[in-house]
Coordinates of C-alpha atoms in Angstrom, one line a residue:
Chain A
M14 CA -19.1 -16.6 13.8
G15 CA -17.5 -16.0 17.2
R16 CA -14.0 -15.9 15.8
T17 CA -12.6 -13.8 18.6
T18 CA -14.0 -16.0 21.4
Q19 CA -12.7 -19.2 19.6
I20 CA -9.3 -17.7 19.3
E21 CA -9.2 -16.7 22.9
R22 CA -10.0 -20.2 23.9
L23 CA -7.4 -21.7 21.5
R24 CA -4.8 -19.4 22.9
N25 CA -5.6 -20.6 26.4
W26 CA -5.5 -24.2 25.4
L27 CA -2.2 -23.8 23.7
E28 CA -0.6 -22.0 26.6
V29 CA -1.8 -24.6 29.0
Q30 CA 0.2 -27.1 26.9
G31 CA 3.3 -24.8 27.3
H32 CA 3.3 -23.2 23.9
G33 CA 4.2 -19.5 23.5
V34 CA 1.3 -17.8 21.6
V35 CA 1.2 -14.4 19.9
E36 CA -2.0 -13.0 18.5
T37 CA -2.4 -10.7 15.6
G38 CA -5.5 -9.4 13.9
W39 CA -6.7 -7.6 10.8
T40 CA -6.1 -3.8 10.9
R41 CA -4.5 -4.0 14.3
S42 CA -1.1 -2.5 13.4
E43 CA 0.0 0.4 15.4
L44 CA 0.9 2.3 12.2
M45 CA -2.4 1.8 10.4
S46 CA -5.3 1.1 12.7
S47 CA -6.3 4.7 13.3
L48 CA -5.8 5.6 9.7
I49 CA -8.1 2.8 8.5
E50 CA -10.7 3.8 11.1
L51 CA -10.5 7.4 9.9
A52 CA -10.6 6.5 6.2
K53 CA -13.7 4.3 6.8
E54 CA -15.5 7.3 8.4
G55 CA -15.1 9.3 5.2
N56 CA -16.5 8.1 1.9
T57 CA -13.4 8.6 -0.1
L58 CA -12.0 5.1 -0.2
T59 CA -11.9 3.3 -3.5
R60 CA -11.5 -0.4 -4.0
D61 CA -7.8 -0.2 -4.7
T62 CA -6.8 2.2 -2.0
F63 CA -8.8 0.1 0.5
S64 CA -6.9 -3.0 -0.5
L65 CA -3.6 -1.1 -0.3
L66 CA -4.4 0.1 3.2
Y67 CA -5.0 -3.4 4.2
A68 CA -1.8 -4.6 2.6
T69 CA 0.2 -1.9 4.5
D70 CA -1.3 -2.8 7.8
F71 CA -0.7 -6.5 7.0
A72 CA 2.9 -5.9 6.0
E73 CA 3.5 -3.9 9.2
R74 CA 2.2 -6.7 11.4
L75 CA 3.9 -9.4 9.4
E76 CA 7.3 -7.8 9.8
N77 CA 7.0 -6.4 13.3
Q78 CA 5.0 -9.1 15.0
V79 CA 4.4 -12.3 13.0
I80 CA 7.9 -13.1 11.7
P81 CA 9.8 -12.1 14.8
A82 CA 7.4 -14.3 16.8
L83 CA 7.8 -17.3 14.5
R84 CA 11.5 -16.9 14.6
S85 CA 11.4 -17.0 18.4
G86 CA 9.4 -20.2 18.3
F87 CA 5.9 -18.8 19.1
I88 CA 2.7 -20.1 17.6
V89 CA 1.0 -17.2 15.9
L90 CA -2.8 -17.0 15.9
S91 CA -3.9 -14.6 13.2
D92 CA -7.5 -13.4 13.2
R93 CA -8.0 -13.1 9.5
Y94 CA -5.2 -13.3 6.9
V95 CA -4.6 -12.3 3.3
Y96 CA -7.7 -14.2 2.2
T97 CA -9.9 -11.5 3.8
A98 CA -8.4 -8.9 1.4
F99 CA -8.8 -11.3 -1.5
A100 CA -12.5 -11.8 -0.8
R101 CA -13.3 -8.2 -0.2
H102 CA -11.3 -7.1 -3.3
A103 CA -13.1 -9.6 -5.4
A104 CA -16.5 -8.8 -4.0
R105 CA -15.9 -5.2 -5.1
G106 CA -15.2 -6.4 -8.7
G107 CA -11.4 -6.5 -8.6
G108 CA -9.5 -9.1 -10.5
P109 CA -7.7 -11.8 -8.5
E110 CA -4.3 -11.3 -10.1
W111 CA -3.3 -7.9 -8.9
I112 CA -4.4 -8.3 -5.3
R113 CA -2.6 -11.6 -4.9
G114 CA 0.5 -10.0 -6.4
V115 CA 0.3 -7.2 -3.9
F116 CA 0.2 -9.7 -1.0
G117 CA 2.9 -11.7 -2.7
F118 CA 5.2 -11.0 0.3
A119 CA 3.0 -12.9 2.7
I120 CA 4.1 -16.2 4.1
V121 CA 1.9 -19.3 3.6
P122 CA 0.2 -20.3 6.9
D123 CA 0.7 -23.8 8.3
T124 CA -3.1 -24.1 8.6
V125 CA -6.0 -22.0 7.5
L126 CA -9.1 -22.6 9.6
Y127 CA -12.1 -21.4 7.7
L128 CA -15.2 -20.9 10.0
R129 CA -17.9 -21.6 7.5
T130 CA -21.2 -20.0 7.9
D131 CA -24.2 -19.0 5.8
L132 CA -26.2 -15.8 5.4
E133 CA -29.1 -17.1 7.5
S134 CA -26.8 -17.7 10.5
L135 CA -24.8 -14.5 9.9
L136 CA -27.8 -12.1 10.0
P137 CA -29.0 -12.5 13.6
R138 CA -25.4 -12.6 14.8
V139 CA -24.5 -9.3 13.2
I140 CA -27.8 -7.5 14.0
G141 CA -27.7 -8.8 17.5
S142 CA -24.2 -7.7 18.3
K143 CA -22.8 -4.4 16.9
G144 CA -25.3 -4.0 14.1
M145 CA -24.7 -3.7 10.4
D146 CA -21.8 -1.5 9.4
Y147 CA -21.5 0.6 6.2
W148 CA -18.5 -1.2 4.7
E149 CA -19.4 -4.7 5.9
S150 CA -22.7 -4.2 4.1
G151 CA -20.9 -3.2 0.9
M152 CA -22.8 0.1 0.9
D153 CA -20.2 1.6 -1.3
L154 CA -21.3 -0.8 -4.0
H155 CA -24.9 0.3 -4.1
L156 CA -26.1 -3.3 -4.1
G157 CA -29.5 -2.8 -2.6
E158 CA -32.1 -0.3 -1.4
D159 CA -31.0 -0.2 2.2
L160 CA -28.4 -1.5 4.6
Y161 CA -30.1 -4.8 5.0
D162 CA -30.5 -5.6 1.3
S163 CA -27.0 -4.5 0.6
F164 CA -25.6 -6.5 3.5
C165 CA -27.3 -9.7 2.1
V166 CA -26.0 -9.3 -1.4
Y167 CA -22.5 -8.3 -0.3
Q168 CA -22.1 -11.0 2.3
Q169 CA -23.3 -13.6 -0.2
R170 CA -20.6 -12.5 -2.5
I171 CA -18.0 -12.7 0.3
I172 CA -19.1 -16.2 1.2
A173 CA -18.9 -17.3 -2.4
E174 CA -15.4 -16.0 -2.6
Y175 CA -14.4 -17.8 0.6
E176 CA -15.9 -21.1 -0.7
A177 CA -13.9 -20.8 -3.9
M178 CA -10.7 -20.1 -2.0
A179 CA -11.4 -22.9 0.4
K180 CA -11.0 -25.3 -2.5
E181 CA -8.1 -23.4 -4.1
Y182 CA -6.0 -23.0 -1.0
K183 CA -7.2 -26.1 0.8
F184 CA -8.6 -24.4 3.9
E185 CA -9.5 -26.6 6.9
V186 CA -13.3 -26.1 6.7
V187 CA -14.9 -25.9 10.1
D188 CA -18.7 -25.8 9.9
T189 CA -20.3 -23.4 12.4
V190 CA -23.9 -23.5 11.3
R191 CA -26.2 -24.9 14.1
R192 CA -23.2 -26.0 16.2
S193 CA -22.4 -24.9 19.7
M194 CA -19.3 -22.9 20.6
E195 CA -18.0 -26.0 22.4
E196 CA -18.4 -28.3 19.4
I197 CA -16.6 -25.8 17.1
Q198 CA -13.8 -25.4 19.6
Q199 CA -13.3 -29.1 19.8
D200 CA -13.2 -29.3 16.0
L201 CA -10.6 -26.5 15.8
R202 CA -8.4 -28.2 18.4
E203 CA -8.4 -31.5 16.5
R204 CA -7.3 -29.7 13.4
I205 CA -4.6 -27.7 15.1
E206 CA -3.2 -30.5 17.2
P207 CA -1.2 -32.2 14.4
V208 CA 0.4 -28.9 13.4
V209 CA 1.6 -27.9 16.9
R210 CA 2.5 -31.4 18.1
R211 CA 6.2 -31.7 18.9
P212 CA 8.4 -34.4 20.5
R213 CA 9.5 -33.8 24.0
K214 CA 12.9 -32.1 23.8
V215 CA 14.0 -32.1 27.3
D216 CA 14.9 -35.3 29.1
V217 CA 13.9 -34.4 32.6
S218 CA 15.6 -37.5 34.1
L219 CA 19.0 -36.1 33.1
L220 CA 18.6 -32.9 35.0
D221 CA 20.5 -32.4 38.2
P222 CA 17.9 -32.7 41.0
K223 CA 19.6 -29.9 42.9
A224 CA 19.2 -27.6 39.9
L225 CA 15.5 -28.4 39.9
D226 CA 15.3 -27.7 43.7
A227 CA 17.1 -24.4 43.3
K228 CA 14.6 -23.3 40.7
V229 CA 11.6 -24.2 42.9
E230 CA 13.1 -22.3 45.8
R231 CA 13.4 -19.1 43.8
Chain B
M12 CA 1.8 -4.6 -17.4
K13 CA -1.6 -3.7 -18.8
G14 CA -1.8 -0.5 -16.7
Y15 CA 1.0 1.8 -17.6
G16 CA 2.0 -0.3 -20.6
Q17 CA -0.7 1.0 -22.8
P18 CA -1.6 4.6 -23.7
H19 CA -4.7 6.0 -22.1
T20 CA -7.7 7.1 -24.1
Y21 CA -8.6 10.2 -22.1
P22 CA -8.8 13.5 -23.9
G23 CA -6.4 15.1 -21.4
R24 CA -2.6 14.8 -21.2
L25 CA -0.4 13.5 -18.4
I26 CA 3.1 14.8 -18.1
I27 CA 5.3 13.7 -15.3
V28 CA 8.9 14.4 -14.0
E29 CA 11.3 12.1 -12.3
G30 CA 14.8 12.4 -10.8
I31 CA 16.6 12.1 -7.6
D32 CA 16.3 14.6 -4.8
G33 CA 18.0 17.8 -5.8
S34 CA 17.8 17.1 -9.5
G35 CA 15.8 20.3 -10.0
K36 CA 12.8 18.5 -11.5
S37 CA 10.3 20.4 -9.3
T38 CA 11.7 23.7 -10.5
Q39 CA 11.4 22.6 -14.1
L40 CA 7.9 21.4 -13.6
Q41 CA 6.9 24.6 -12.0
L42 CA 8.3 26.6 -14.9
L43 CA 6.5 24.3 -17.3
Q44 CA 3.3 24.9 -15.5
R45 CA 3.7 28.7 -15.6
W46 CA 4.3 28.5 -19.3
L47 CA 1.3 26.2 -20.0
V48 CA -1.0 28.4 -18.0
S49 CA 0.3 31.5 -19.9
Q50 CA -0.6 29.6 -23.1
G51 CA -4.2 29.4 -21.8
H52 CA -4.2 25.7 -20.8
T53 CA -6.0 24.4 -17.7
V54 CA -3.4 22.6 -15.7
F55 CA -3.6 20.4 -12.7
F56 CA -0.6 19.7 -10.5
T57 CA -0.2 16.7 -8.2
E58 CA 2.9 15.5 -6.3
W59 CA 4.2 12.4 -4.8
N60 CA 3.1 11.5 -1.3
S61 CA 0.7 14.4 -0.8
S62 CA -2.7 12.7 -0.4
K63 CA -4.5 13.6 2.8
L64 CA -5.4 10.0 3.2
V65 CA -1.9 8.7 4.2
K66 CA 0.0 11.9 5.0
E67 CA -0.4 11.7 8.7
T68 CA 0.5 8.0 8.8
T69 CA 3.6 8.5 6.7
K70 CA 4.6 11.3 9.0
L71 CA 4.0 9.2 12.1
G72 CA 6.0 6.2 10.6
K73 CA 8.9 8.5 9.7
K74 CA 8.9 10.1 13.1
N75 CA 8.9 6.8 14.9
R76 CA 11.3 5.3 12.3
T77 CA 9.2 2.2 12.2
L78 CA 8.8 2.1 8.4
T79 CA 10.3 -0.8 6.6
P80 CA 11.0 -0.9 2.9
L81 CA 7.8 -2.9 2.5
T82 CA 5.5 -0.7 4.5
F83 CA 7.1 2.4 3.0
S84 CA 6.4 1.1 -0.5
L85 CA 2.8 0.1 0.2
L86 CA 2.1 3.5 1.9
H87 CA 3.3 5.3 -1.2
A88 CA 1.2 3.0 -3.5
T89 CA -1.8 3.8 -1.3
D90 CA -1.1 7.5 -1.7
F91 CA -0.7 7.1 -5.4
A92 CA -3.9 5.2 -5.8
D93 CA -5.8 7.8 -3.9
R94 CA -4.4 10.7 -6.0
L95 CA -4.8 8.8 -9.3
F96 CA -8.5 8.4 -8.6
Y97 CA -9.1 11.9 -7.3
N98 CA -6.5 14.2 -8.8
M99 CA -5.5 12.6 -12.1
I100 CA -8.2 10.7 -13.8
P101 CA -11.0 13.3 -13.4
P102 CA -9.0 16.2 -15.0
L103 CA -7.7 13.8 -17.7
K104 CA -11.2 12.8 -18.5
A105 CA -12.2 16.4 -18.6
G106 CA -9.5 17.0 -21.2
M107 CA -7.0 18.9 -19.1
I108 CA -3.3 18.7 -18.6
V109 CA -2.1 17.0 -15.5
L110 CA 1.4 17.6 -14.2
A111 CA 2.8 15.1 -11.8
D112 CA 5.9 15.6 -9.7
R113 CA 7.1 12.0 -9.5
Y114 CA 5.2 9.1 -10.7
V115 CA 5.4 5.3 -10.4
Y116 CA 9.0 5.3 -11.7
T117 CA 10.0 6.8 -8.3
A118 CA 8.7 3.7 -6.7
F119 CA 10.4 1.5 -9.3
A120 CA 13.7 3.2 -8.5
R121 CA 13.5 4.0 -4.8
D122 CA 11.7 0.9 -3.5
V123 CA 14.0 -1.4 -5.4
A124 CA 17.0 0.5 -4.1
R125 CA 15.6 -0.1 -0.6
G126 CA 15.5 -3.8 -1.4
C127 CA 11.9 -4.5 -2.7
D128 CA 11.6 -7.0 -5.5
P129 CA 11.5 -5.2 -8.9
G130 CA 8.8 -7.4 -10.3
W131 CA 6.6 -7.0 -7.3
V132 CA 6.8 -3.2 -7.3
R133 CA 5.9 -3.1 -10.9
K134 CA 2.9 -5.3 -10.4
L135 CA 1.9 -3.3 -7.4
Y136 CA 1.4 -0.3 -9.6
D137 CA -0.4 -2.2 -12.4
F138 CA -3.5 0.0 -11.9
A139 CA -1.6 3.2 -13.0
I140 CA -1.9 4.7 -16.4
R141 CA 0.9 5.4 -18.8
P142 CA 1.9 9.1 -18.9
D143 CA 2.0 10.9 -22.3
L144 CA 5.3 12.3 -21.5
A145 CA 7.8 11.3 -18.8
F146 CA 10.9 13.4 -18.1
Y147 CA 13.9 12.1 -16.2
F148 CA 16.2 14.8 -14.9
K149 CA 19.6 13.1 -14.8
V150 CA 22.2 14.5 -12.4
P151 CA 25.2 13.0 -10.6
V152 CA 24.9 12.5 -6.8
D153 CA 27.5 15.1 -5.8
V154 CA 25.6 17.8 -7.7
S155 CA 22.3 16.9 -6.1
L156 CA 23.9 16.7 -2.7
G157 CA 25.4 20.2 -3.2
R158 CA 22.0 21.6 -4.1
I159 CA 20.3 20.1 -1.1
L160 CA 22.9 21.1 1.4
S161 CA 22.9 24.7 0.1
G162 CA 19.2 24.9 0.5
R163 CA 18.9 23.6 4.0
A164 CA 21.1 22.5 6.9
K165 CA 20.2 18.9 7.3
I166 CA 19.5 15.8 5.2
K167 CA 16.4 13.9 6.4
Y168 CA 16.6 10.4 7.8
Y169 CA 14.7 8.5 5.1
E170 CA 15.9 10.7 2.3
A171 CA 19.4 9.7 3.2
G172 CA 18.3 6.0 3.4
M173 CA 19.5 5.9 7.0
D174 CA 17.0 3.1 7.6
L175 CA 19.3 0.9 5.4
N176 CA 22.3 1.2 7.7
L177 CA 24.6 2.1 4.8
S178 CA 26.6 4.5 6.9
A179 CA 26.3 6.3 10.3
D180 CA 27.1 9.5 8.6
P181 CA 24.0 11.1 6.9
V182 CA 25.9 12.6 4.1
E183 CA 27.8 9.4 3.2
S184 CA 24.6 7.4 3.6
F185 CA 22.8 9.9 1.3
S186 CA 25.5 9.5 -1.3
K187 CA 25.3 5.7 -1.2
F188 CA 21.6 5.5 -1.2
Q189 CA 21.1 8.0 -4.0
S190 CA 23.7 6.2 -6.1
R191 CA 21.7 3.1 -5.8
I192 CA 18.6 5.0 -6.8
L193 CA 20.4 6.4 -9.8
E194 CA 21.3 2.9 -10.9
E195 CA 17.7 1.8 -10.7
Y196 CA 16.6 5.0 -12.5
D197 CA 19.0 4.1 -15.4
R198 CA 17.2 0.7 -15.7
V199 CA 13.8 2.4 -15.5
V200 CA 14.7 5.0 -18.2
E201 CA 15.7 2.1 -20.5
E202 CA 12.6 0.0 -19.7
F203 CA 10.0 2.7 -20.0
K204 CA 11.7 5.0 -22.4
L205 CA 11.7 8.1 -20.3
T206 CA 12.9 11.4 -21.9
V207 CA 16.2 12.2 -20.4
I208 CA 17.2 15.8 -19.6
D209 CA 20.7 16.8 -18.6
A210 CA 19.9 18.3 -15.2
T211 CA 23.4 19.8 -14.8
A212 CA 22.7 22.4 -17.5
E213 CA 21.4 25.9 -16.7
I214 CA 17.8 26.1 -15.5
D215 CA 16.6 28.1 -18.5
E216 CA 18.4 25.9 -21.0
Q217 CA 16.7 22.8 -19.5
Q218 CA 13.4 24.6 -19.6
E219 CA 13.9 25.4 -23.3
V220 CA 14.3 21.7 -24.1
V221 CA 11.4 20.8 -21.9
R222 CA 9.0 23.2 -23.6
E223 CA 10.2 22.0 -27.0
V224 CA 9.5 18.4 -26.1
V225 CA 6.1 19.3 -24.6
T226 CA 5.1 21.3 -27.6
R227 CA 5.7 18.3 -29.8
A228 CA 3.9 16.0 -27.4
L229 CA 0.9 18.3 -27.4
A230 CA 0.7 18.4 -31.2
T231 CA -2.4 16.2 -31.2
Y232 CA -3.9 17.6 -28.0
Q233 CA -7.2 19.4 -28.4
P234 CA -7.9 21.5 -25.3
R235 CA -11.6 21.8 -24.4
W236 CA -11.0 24.9 -22.5
K237 CA -8.8 27.9 -23.0
H238 CA -7.5 30.4 -20.5
G239 CA -7.9 28.2 -17.5
Q240 CA -11.3 29.3 -16.5
A241 CA -13.2 26.2 -17.3
E242 CA -16.2 25.1 -15.3
V243 CA -14.7 22.0 -13.7
P244 CA -17.2 19.2 -13.3
G245 CA -16.0 18.3 -9.8
G246 CA -12.6 16.9 -8.9
G247 CA -10.3 19.6 -7.9
D248 CA -9.6 23.3 -8.6
P249 CA -8.2 24.5 -11.9
V250 CA -4.9 26.2 -11.4
S251 CA -4.9 29.8 -12.6
G252 CA -1.7 31.8 -13.1
A253 CA -1.9 33.2 -9.6
G254 CA -2.5 30.0 -7.8
I255 CA 0.6 28.0 -8.7
P256 CA 1.7 26.1 -5.7
E257 CA 5.3 26.7 -4.8
P258 CA 7.4 23.5 -4.7
Q259 CA 7.8 22.7 -1.1
G260 CA 11.5 22.0 -0.7
Q261 CA 12.8 20.0 -3.6
A262 CA 13.5 16.9 -1.5
D263 CA 10.6 16.9 0.8
R264 CA 8.4 14.3 -0.9
H265 CA 9.8 11.1 0.4

């Protein structure tokens, strides 16, 4: 869906407006990223341990990156959030109650932007970039004869979970099917704009002109 | 509370021990294991925070001191889920006796003492199964502290709860932190009806009580294998008399 590129452009757009921006992304915590990679290489992960690894990574980033950044007035752009864990847990047959309880410590985002896609659009994108991956295809679930079949069934399940959550949690749904990167970016900005808008706090006319000069000279 | 709230239906038996560091619970469990094996039972042993999956990460986090109460708690839950799936459920299904050094109650006591929400921690472990028998080795902090200090020179950072800034002095911090854990254990004992053993008594006296309680709990147990040499259908190695793992420092399993 081009999430990464879209976020990169959003960051640039926000910084141009003078906002401080901090990015965080799924499984990117210092503590957990290598462990999660390692665990994925073996075939020993069960649904619940998988979800708990995600929760640990998330907690680490929440406490060490997200909350401190919010406290300092930054805008935090998070590439995936708790909903990813909810969708994957449910797609593996787990009940909603436990996993939501586990992530009960998470804070509610100001906006959840859901880049909606369908399987048809997803297929060429995944095959054309890094290829199908064991876990992203739900191979642990034995859903189909090969990677391709499994991928289709698994991703359909994931999409269905996201669609259900979009209603439940009132996601901002941004359609990506047959739309250009540019159109999607415009759509995203329109939805973010009201959330980050703030009144001008500094009255420039009250500043001592000499102070301004001094700053410029340095 | 569906998980540990209801008895499991596996043919095996799950016996667990709880207690603060230095309560002597690992010694007691080891003695129990020796006895059960001598009786011809096939016994599996598993201990807190020992899964290969998260070991290195926990070590790293402890070394860098970046663990918070929340990540600490979640890492332990991950370790537990991994061991439950690989080291506990298969032998229980195979009808064997599983001995666990620490169980979910450790999290209920310790994570809450670190400031995690009691309701949240209990829900976190909802996937766990209820043990057939849960011992709590009750001991005052000064006794446990004395045991630990006589065994090795230094108290460890997290064991002393140094991350909570209770005191700059490790011994004082240990005291304060372990006292909090004791309070939480008291609640847990009440809530989950753990069998309390006076851990200030002599080792052999405690063991006598433990064996008596275990004998009663195993009254309805029908072992499928005797003399430990069962063909194990996957999922770990049966412990024979010679292969009993020595407890690795009573207080090492943080």
